[in-house]
PDB file of C-alpha atoms in Angstrom:
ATOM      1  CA  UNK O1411     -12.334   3.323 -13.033  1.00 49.00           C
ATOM      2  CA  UNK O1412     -15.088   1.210 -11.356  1.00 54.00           C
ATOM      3  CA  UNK O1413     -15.025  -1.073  -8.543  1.00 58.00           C
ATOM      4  CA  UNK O1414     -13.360  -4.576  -8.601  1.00 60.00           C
ATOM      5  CA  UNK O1415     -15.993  -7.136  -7.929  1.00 70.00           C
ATOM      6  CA  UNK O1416     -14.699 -10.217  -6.339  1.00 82.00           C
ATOM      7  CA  UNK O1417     -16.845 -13.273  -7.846  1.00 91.00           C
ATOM      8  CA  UNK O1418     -18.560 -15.218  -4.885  1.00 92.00           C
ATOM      9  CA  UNK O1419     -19.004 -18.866  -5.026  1.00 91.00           C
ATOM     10  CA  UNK O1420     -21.685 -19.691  -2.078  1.00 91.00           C
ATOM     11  CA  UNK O1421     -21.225 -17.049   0.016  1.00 92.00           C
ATOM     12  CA  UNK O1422     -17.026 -17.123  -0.222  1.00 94.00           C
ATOM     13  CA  UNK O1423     -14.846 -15.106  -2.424  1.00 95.00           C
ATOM     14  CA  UNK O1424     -13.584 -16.987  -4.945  1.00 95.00           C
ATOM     15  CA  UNK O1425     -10.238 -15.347  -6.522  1.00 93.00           C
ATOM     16  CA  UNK O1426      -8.204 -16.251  -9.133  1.00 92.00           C
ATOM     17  CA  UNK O1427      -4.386 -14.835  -9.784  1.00 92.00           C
ATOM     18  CA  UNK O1428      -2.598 -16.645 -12.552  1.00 92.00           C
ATOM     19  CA  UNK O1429      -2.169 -20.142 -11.762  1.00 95.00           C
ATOM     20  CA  UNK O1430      -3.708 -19.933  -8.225  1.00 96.00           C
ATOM     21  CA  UNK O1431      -7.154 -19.695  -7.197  1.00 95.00           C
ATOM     22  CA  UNK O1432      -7.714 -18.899  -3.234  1.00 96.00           C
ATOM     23  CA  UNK O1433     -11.468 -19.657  -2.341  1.00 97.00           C
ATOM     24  CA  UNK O1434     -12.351 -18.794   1.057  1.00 96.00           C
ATOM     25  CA  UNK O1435     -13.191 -15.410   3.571  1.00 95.00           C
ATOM     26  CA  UNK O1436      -9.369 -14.143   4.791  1.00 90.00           C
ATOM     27  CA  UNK O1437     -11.438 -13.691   8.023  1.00 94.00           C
ATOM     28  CA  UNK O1438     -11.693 -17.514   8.553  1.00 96.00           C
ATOM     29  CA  UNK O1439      -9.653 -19.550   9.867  1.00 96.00           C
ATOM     30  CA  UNK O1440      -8.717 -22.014   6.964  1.00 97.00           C
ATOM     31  CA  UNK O1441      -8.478 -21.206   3.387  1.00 98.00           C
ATOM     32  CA  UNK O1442      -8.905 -23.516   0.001  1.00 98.00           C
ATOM     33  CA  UNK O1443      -5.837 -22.574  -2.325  1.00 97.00           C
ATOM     34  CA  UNK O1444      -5.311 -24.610  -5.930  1.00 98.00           C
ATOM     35  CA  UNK O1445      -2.159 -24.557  -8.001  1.00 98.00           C
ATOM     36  CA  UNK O1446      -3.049 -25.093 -11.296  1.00 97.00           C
ATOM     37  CA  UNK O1447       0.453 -27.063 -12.174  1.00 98.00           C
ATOM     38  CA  UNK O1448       0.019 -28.183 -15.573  1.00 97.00           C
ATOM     39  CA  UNK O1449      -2.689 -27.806 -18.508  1.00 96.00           C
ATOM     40  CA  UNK O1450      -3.767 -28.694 -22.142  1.00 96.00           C
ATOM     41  CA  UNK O1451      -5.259 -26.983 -24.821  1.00 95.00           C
ATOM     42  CA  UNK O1452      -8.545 -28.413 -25.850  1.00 94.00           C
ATOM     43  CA  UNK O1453      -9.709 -26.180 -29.212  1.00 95.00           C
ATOM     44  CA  UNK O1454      -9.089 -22.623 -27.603  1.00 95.00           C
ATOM     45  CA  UNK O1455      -9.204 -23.383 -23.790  1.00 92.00           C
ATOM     46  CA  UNK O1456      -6.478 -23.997 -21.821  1.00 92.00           C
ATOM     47  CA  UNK O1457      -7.884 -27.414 -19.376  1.00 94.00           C
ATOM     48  CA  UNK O1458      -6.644 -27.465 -16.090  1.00 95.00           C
ATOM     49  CA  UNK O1459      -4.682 -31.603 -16.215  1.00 96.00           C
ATOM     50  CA  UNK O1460      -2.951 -31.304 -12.578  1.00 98.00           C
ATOM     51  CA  UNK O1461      -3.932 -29.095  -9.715  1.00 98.00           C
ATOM     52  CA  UNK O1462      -2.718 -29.283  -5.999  1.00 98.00           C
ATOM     53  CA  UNK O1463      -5.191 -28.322  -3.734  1.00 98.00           C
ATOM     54  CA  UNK O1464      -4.321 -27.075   0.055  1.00 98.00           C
ATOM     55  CA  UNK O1465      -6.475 -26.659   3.145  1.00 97.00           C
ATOM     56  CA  UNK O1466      -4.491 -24.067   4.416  1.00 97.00           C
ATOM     57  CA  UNK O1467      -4.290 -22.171   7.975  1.00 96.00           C
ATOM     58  CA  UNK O1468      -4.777 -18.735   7.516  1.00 95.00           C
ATOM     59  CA  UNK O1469      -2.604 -17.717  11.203  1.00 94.00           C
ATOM     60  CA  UNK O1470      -0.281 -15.630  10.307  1.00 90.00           C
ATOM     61  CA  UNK O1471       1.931 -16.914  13.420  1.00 93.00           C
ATOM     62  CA  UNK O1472       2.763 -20.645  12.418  1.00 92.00           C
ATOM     63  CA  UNK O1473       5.783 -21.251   9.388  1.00 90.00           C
ATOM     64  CA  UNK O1474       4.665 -21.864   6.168  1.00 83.00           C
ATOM     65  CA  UNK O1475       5.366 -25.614   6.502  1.00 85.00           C
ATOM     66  CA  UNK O1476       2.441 -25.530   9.409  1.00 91.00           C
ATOM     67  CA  UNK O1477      -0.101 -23.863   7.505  1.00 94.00           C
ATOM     68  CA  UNK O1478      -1.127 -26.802   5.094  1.00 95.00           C
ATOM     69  CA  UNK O1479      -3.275 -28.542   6.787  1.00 94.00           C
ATOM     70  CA  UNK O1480      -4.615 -31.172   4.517  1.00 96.00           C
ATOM     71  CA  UNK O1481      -3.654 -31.942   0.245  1.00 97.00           C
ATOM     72  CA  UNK O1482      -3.564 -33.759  -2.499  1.00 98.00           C
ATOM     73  CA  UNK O1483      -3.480 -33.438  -6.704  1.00 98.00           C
ATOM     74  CA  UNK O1484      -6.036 -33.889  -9.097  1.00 98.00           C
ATOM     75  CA  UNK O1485      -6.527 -34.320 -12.920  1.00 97.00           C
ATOM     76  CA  UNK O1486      -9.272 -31.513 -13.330  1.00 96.00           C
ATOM     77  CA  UNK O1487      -9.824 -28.166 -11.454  1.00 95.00           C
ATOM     78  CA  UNK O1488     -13.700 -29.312 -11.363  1.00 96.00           C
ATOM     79  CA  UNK O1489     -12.543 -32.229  -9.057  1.00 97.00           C
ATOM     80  CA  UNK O1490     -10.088 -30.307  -7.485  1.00 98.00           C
ATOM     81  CA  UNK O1491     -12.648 -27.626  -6.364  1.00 97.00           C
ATOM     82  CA  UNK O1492     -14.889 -30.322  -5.721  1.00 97.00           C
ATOM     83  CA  UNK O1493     -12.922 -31.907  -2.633  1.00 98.00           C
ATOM     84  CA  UNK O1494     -11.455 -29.044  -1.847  1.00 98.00           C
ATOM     85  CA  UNK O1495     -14.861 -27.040  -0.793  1.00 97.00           C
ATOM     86  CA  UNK O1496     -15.775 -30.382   1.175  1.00 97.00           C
ATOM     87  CA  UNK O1497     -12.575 -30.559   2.817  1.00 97.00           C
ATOM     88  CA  UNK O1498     -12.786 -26.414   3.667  1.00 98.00           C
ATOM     89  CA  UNK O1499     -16.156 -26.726   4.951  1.00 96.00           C
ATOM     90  CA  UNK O1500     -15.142 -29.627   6.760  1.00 96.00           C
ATOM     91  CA  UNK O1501     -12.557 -27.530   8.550  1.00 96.00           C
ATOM     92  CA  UNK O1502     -14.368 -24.571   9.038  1.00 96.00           C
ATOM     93  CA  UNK O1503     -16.898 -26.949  10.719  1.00 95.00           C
ATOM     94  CA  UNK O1504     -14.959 -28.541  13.172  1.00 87.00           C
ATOM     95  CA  UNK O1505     -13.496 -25.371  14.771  1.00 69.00           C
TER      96      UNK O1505
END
């Protein structure tokens, strides 16, 4: 078995599980998660159509309902990722 490499996107992981994709270091204190919610199929690829994106708090001591800091939806994971890297590094920035 060899090592699972963790892609890195600018010096942040970049993970994807399913229909989520976290992008962020665990060690900071926000976190960009997307929730792919809906797709089409364009010739063999699946195209993300709606994704939520979250700015989310990565304290483990605040509810759930707490921890989104800032989202909204988009109609393509490249504009979702998009805002949601300016909106992290935003974040990370002001704290």
């Amino acid at each position: 078995m060899g090592e699972i490499k963790t892609l890195m996107y600018k010096g942040k992981p970049l993970v994807r599980q399913g229909r989520f994709v976290f992008y962020g270091n665990p060690d900071d204190k926000f976190i960009l998660f997307m929730n792919i919610l809906d797709t089409k199929k364009i010739g063999d690829l699946e195209v993300a159509t709606k994704v939520l994106v979250q700015i989310q708090n990565t304290d483990d001591e605040i509810s759930f309902n707490e921890k989104v800091v800032k989202q909204c939806e988009k109609s393509s994971f490249f504009d979702a990722f998009d805002i949601g890297t300016i909106w992290l590094d935003r974040a990370l920035k002001k704290e």
